[in-house]
Tab-separated table of C-alpha atoms in Angstrom:
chain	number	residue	atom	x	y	z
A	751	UNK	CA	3.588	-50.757	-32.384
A	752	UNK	CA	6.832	-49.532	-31.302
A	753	UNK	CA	9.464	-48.923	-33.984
A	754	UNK	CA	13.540	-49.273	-33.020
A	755	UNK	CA	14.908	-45.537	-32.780
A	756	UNK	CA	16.488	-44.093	-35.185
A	757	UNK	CA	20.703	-44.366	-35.119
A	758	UNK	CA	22.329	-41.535	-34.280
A	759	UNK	CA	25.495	-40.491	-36.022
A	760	UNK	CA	28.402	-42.674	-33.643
A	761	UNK	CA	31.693	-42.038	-33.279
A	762	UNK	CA	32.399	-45.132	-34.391
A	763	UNK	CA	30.819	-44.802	-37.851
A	764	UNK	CA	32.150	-41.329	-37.880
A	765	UNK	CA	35.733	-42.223	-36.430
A	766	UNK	CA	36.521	-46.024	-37.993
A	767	UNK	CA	38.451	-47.011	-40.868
A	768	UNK	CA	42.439	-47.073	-40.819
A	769	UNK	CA	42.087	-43.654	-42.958
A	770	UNK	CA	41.622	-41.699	-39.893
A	771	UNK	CA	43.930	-43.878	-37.453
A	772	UNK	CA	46.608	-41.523	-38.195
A	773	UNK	CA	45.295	-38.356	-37.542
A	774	UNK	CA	45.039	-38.497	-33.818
A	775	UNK	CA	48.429	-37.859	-31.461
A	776	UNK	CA	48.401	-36.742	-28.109
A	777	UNK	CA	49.480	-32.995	-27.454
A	778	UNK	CA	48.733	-32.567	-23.878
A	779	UNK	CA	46.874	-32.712	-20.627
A	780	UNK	CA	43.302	-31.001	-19.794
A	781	UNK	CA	43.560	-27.194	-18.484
A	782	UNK	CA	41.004	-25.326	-16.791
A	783	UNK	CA	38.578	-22.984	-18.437
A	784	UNK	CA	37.219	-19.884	-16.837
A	785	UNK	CA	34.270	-19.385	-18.701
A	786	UNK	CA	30.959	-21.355	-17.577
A	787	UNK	CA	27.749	-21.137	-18.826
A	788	UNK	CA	24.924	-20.824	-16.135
A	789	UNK	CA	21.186	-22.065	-16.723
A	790	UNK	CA	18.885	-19.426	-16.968
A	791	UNK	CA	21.186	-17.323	-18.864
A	792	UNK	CA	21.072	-16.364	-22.881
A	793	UNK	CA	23.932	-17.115	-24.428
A	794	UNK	CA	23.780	-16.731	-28.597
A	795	UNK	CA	25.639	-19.140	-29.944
A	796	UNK	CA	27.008	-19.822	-33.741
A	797	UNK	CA	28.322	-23.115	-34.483
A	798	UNK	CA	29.694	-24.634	-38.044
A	799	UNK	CA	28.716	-28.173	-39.031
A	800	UNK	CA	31.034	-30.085	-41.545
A	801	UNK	CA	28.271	-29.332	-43.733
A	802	UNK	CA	29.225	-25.773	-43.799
A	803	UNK	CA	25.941	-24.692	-42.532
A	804	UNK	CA	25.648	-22.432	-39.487
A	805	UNK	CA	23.797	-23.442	-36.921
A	806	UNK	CA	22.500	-21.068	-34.132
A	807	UNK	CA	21.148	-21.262	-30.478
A	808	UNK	CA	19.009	-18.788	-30.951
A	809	UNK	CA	17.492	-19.281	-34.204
A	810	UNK	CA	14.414	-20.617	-33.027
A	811	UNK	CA	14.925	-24.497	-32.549
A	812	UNK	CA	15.328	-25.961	-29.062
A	813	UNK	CA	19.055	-26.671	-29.596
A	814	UNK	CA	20.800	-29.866	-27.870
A	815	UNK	CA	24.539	-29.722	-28.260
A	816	UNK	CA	26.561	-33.073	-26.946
A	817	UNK	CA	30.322	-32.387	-26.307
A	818	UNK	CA	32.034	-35.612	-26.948
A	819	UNK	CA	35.747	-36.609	-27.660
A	820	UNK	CA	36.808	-39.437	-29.740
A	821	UNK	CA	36.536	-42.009	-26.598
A	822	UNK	CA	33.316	-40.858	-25.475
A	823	UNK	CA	31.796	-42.864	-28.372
A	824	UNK	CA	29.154	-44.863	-25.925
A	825	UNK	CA	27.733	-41.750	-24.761
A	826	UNK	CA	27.442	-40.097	-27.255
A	827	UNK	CA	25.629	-42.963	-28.865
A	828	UNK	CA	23.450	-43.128	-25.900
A	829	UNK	CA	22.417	-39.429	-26.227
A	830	UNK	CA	21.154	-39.992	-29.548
A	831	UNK	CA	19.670	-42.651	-28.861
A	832	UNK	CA	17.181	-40.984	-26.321
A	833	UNK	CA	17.190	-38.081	-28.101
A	834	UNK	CA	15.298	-39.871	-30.933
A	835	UNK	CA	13.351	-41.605	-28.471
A	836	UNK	CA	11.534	-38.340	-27.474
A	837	UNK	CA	12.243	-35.819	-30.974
A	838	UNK	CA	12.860	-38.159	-33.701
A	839	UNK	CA	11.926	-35.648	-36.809
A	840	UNK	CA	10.828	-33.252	-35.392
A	841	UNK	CA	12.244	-29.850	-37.117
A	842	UNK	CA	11.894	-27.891	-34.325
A	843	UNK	CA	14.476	-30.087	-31.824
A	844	UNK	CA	17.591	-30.754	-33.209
A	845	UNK	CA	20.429	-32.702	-31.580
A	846	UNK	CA	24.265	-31.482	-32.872
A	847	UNK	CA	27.438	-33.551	-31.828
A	848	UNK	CA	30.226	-31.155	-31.465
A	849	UNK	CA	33.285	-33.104	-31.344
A	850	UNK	CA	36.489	-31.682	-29.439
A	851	UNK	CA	39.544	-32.868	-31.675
A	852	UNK	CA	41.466	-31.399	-28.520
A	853	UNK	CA	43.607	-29.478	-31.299
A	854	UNK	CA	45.149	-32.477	-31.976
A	855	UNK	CA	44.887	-32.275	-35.945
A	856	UNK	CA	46.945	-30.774	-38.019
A	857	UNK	CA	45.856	-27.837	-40.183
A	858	UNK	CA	46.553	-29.965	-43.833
A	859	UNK	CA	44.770	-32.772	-42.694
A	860	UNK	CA	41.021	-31.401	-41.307
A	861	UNK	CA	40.078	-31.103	-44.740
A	862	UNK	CA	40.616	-35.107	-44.768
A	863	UNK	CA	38.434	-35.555	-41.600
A	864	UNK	CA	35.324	-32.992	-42.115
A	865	UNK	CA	35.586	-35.494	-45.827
A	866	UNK	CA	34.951	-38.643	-43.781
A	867	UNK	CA	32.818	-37.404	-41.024
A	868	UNK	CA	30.384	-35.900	-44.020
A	869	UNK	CA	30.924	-39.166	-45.908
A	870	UNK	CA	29.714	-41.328	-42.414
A	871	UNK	CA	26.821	-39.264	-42.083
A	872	UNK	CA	25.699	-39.786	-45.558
A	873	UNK	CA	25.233	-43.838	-44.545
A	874	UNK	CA	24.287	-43.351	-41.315
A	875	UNK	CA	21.225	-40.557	-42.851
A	876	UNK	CA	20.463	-44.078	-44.794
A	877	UNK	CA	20.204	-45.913	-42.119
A	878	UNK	CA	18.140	-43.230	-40.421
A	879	UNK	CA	15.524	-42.910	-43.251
A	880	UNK	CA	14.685	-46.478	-42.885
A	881	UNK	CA	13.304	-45.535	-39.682
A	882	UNK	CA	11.657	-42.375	-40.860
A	883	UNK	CA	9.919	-44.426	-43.142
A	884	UNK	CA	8.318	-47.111	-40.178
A	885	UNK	CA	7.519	-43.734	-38.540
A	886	UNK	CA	5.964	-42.131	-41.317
A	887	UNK	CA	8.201	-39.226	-40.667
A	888	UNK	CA	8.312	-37.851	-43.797
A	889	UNK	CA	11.711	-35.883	-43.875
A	890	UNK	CA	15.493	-36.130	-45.227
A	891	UNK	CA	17.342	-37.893	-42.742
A	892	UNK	CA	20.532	-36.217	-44.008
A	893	UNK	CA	18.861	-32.596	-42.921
A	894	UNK	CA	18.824	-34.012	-39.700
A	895	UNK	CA	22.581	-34.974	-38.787
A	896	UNK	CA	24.557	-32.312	-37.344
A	897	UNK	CA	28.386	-32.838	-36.423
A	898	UNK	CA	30.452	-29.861	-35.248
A	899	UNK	CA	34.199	-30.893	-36.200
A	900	UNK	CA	36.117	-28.499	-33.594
A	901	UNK	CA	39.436	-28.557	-34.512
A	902	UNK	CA	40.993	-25.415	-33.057
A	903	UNK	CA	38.965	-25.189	-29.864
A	904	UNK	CA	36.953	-22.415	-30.618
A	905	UNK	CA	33.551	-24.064	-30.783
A	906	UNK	CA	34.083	-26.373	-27.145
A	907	UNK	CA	35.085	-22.561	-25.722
A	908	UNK	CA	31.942	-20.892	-26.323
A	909	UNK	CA	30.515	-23.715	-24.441
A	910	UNK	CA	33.235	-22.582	-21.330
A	911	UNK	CA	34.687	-26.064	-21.816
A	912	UNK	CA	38.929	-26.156	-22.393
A	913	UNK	CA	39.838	-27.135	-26.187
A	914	UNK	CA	42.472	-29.645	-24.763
A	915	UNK	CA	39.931	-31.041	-21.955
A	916	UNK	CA	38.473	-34.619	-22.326
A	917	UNK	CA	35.067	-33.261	-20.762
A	918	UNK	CA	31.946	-34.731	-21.859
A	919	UNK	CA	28.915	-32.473	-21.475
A	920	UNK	CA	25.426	-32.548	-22.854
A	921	UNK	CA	23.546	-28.822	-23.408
A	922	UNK	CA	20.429	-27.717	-24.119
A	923	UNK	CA	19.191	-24.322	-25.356
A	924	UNK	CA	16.123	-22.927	-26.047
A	925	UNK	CA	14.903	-21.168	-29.431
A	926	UNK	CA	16.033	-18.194	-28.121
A	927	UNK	CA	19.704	-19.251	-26.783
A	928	UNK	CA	18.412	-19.517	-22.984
A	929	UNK	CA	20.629	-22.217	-21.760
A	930	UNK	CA	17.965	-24.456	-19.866
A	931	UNK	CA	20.507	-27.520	-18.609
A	932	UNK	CA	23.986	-29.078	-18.566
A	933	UNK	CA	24.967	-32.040	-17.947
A	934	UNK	CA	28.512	-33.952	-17.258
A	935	UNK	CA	26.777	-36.741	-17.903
A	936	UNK	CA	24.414	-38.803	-20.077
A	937	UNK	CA	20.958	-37.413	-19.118
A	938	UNK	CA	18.154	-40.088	-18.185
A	939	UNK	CA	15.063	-40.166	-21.039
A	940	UNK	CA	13.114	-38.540	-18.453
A	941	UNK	CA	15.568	-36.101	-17.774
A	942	UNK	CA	15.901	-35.056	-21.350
A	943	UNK	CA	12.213	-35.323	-21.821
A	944	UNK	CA	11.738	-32.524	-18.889
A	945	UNK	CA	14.404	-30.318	-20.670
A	946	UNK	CA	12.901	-29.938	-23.804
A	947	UNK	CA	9.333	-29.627	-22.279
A	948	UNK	CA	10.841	-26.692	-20.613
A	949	UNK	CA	12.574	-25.293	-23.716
A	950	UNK	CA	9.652	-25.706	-26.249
């Protein structure tokens, strides 16, 4: 009997709420980035969630990272969406959201956001245990929602990706930081599927 995926944490849920209305003001167009990652190539990687944990491409999971702005909130809903479809608990595939404030938010006030983005998460890991449990999955939802609040640009730029660019881009890694694919797009289930045959 098939079970309805698991929700993945949305912009929306992490982004709604007239709290955060405020915080967003336009500072300028997209500039080019020299730096692109290649597939096939290692690239050791060291990300901070709003949890304050690090997380690593090369730590040993297979390591999906979705690049998403505020208005990419469809896709990025869509990525999680398959991603659960295909690694829904397991602890060796882990999907992070790394969202590109495009520097837009003021030093005194990130404190505010990382606040509501954790606060999101901890209903949306609710909503994700429920799921768990028609799985029999038996694991903390709330170990398994990453969000990457870039603020400054210096996450997106490891990725080769301009901090003031609107680009979308989906990445996965292997355990071992081997970037395996990219995507400007939202990647099919089978397409995903392939990936992280080929990075287990």
């Amino acid at each position: 009997m098939n079970h309805p995926a698991p929700h993945r944490p949305s912009l929306r849920a992490i982004f709604r709420g007239p709290q955060c209305f405020f915080l967003f003001v336009v500072l300028g167009a997209a500039t080019s980035w020299a730096v692109q990652l290649h597939p096939g190539n290692t690239y050791p990687l060291t990300f901070t969630d709003v949890d304050r944990d690090q997380l690593s491409t090369a730590d040993g999971h297979v390591t999906i990272i979705s690049v998403v702005t505020r208005r990419d909130e469809a896709k990025a809903q869509t990525v999680g969406d398959t991603y659960s479809q295909i690694a829904a608990g397991d602890p060796k595939v882990r999907l992070i959201t790394l969202v590109n404030f495009q520097q837009n938010i003021l030093l005194p006030l990130r404190g505010i956001v990382s606040a509501v983005i954790r606060n999101r998460l901890d209903a949306e890991a609710k909503e994700v245990q429920k799921s768990y449990a028609e799985r029999h999955i038996n694991r903390n939802a709330r170990d398994d929602l990453y969000v990457v609040a870039d603020f400054d640009g210096k996450a997106v730029s490891q990725l080769g990706i301009a901090p003031t660019s609107s680009e979308f881009a989906v990445f996965i890694f292997d355990g071992k930081g081997r970037l395996v694919r990219r995507w400007n797009d939202v990647p099919t289930l089978e397409m995903l599927t392939q990936a992280i045959k080929e990075a287990r």
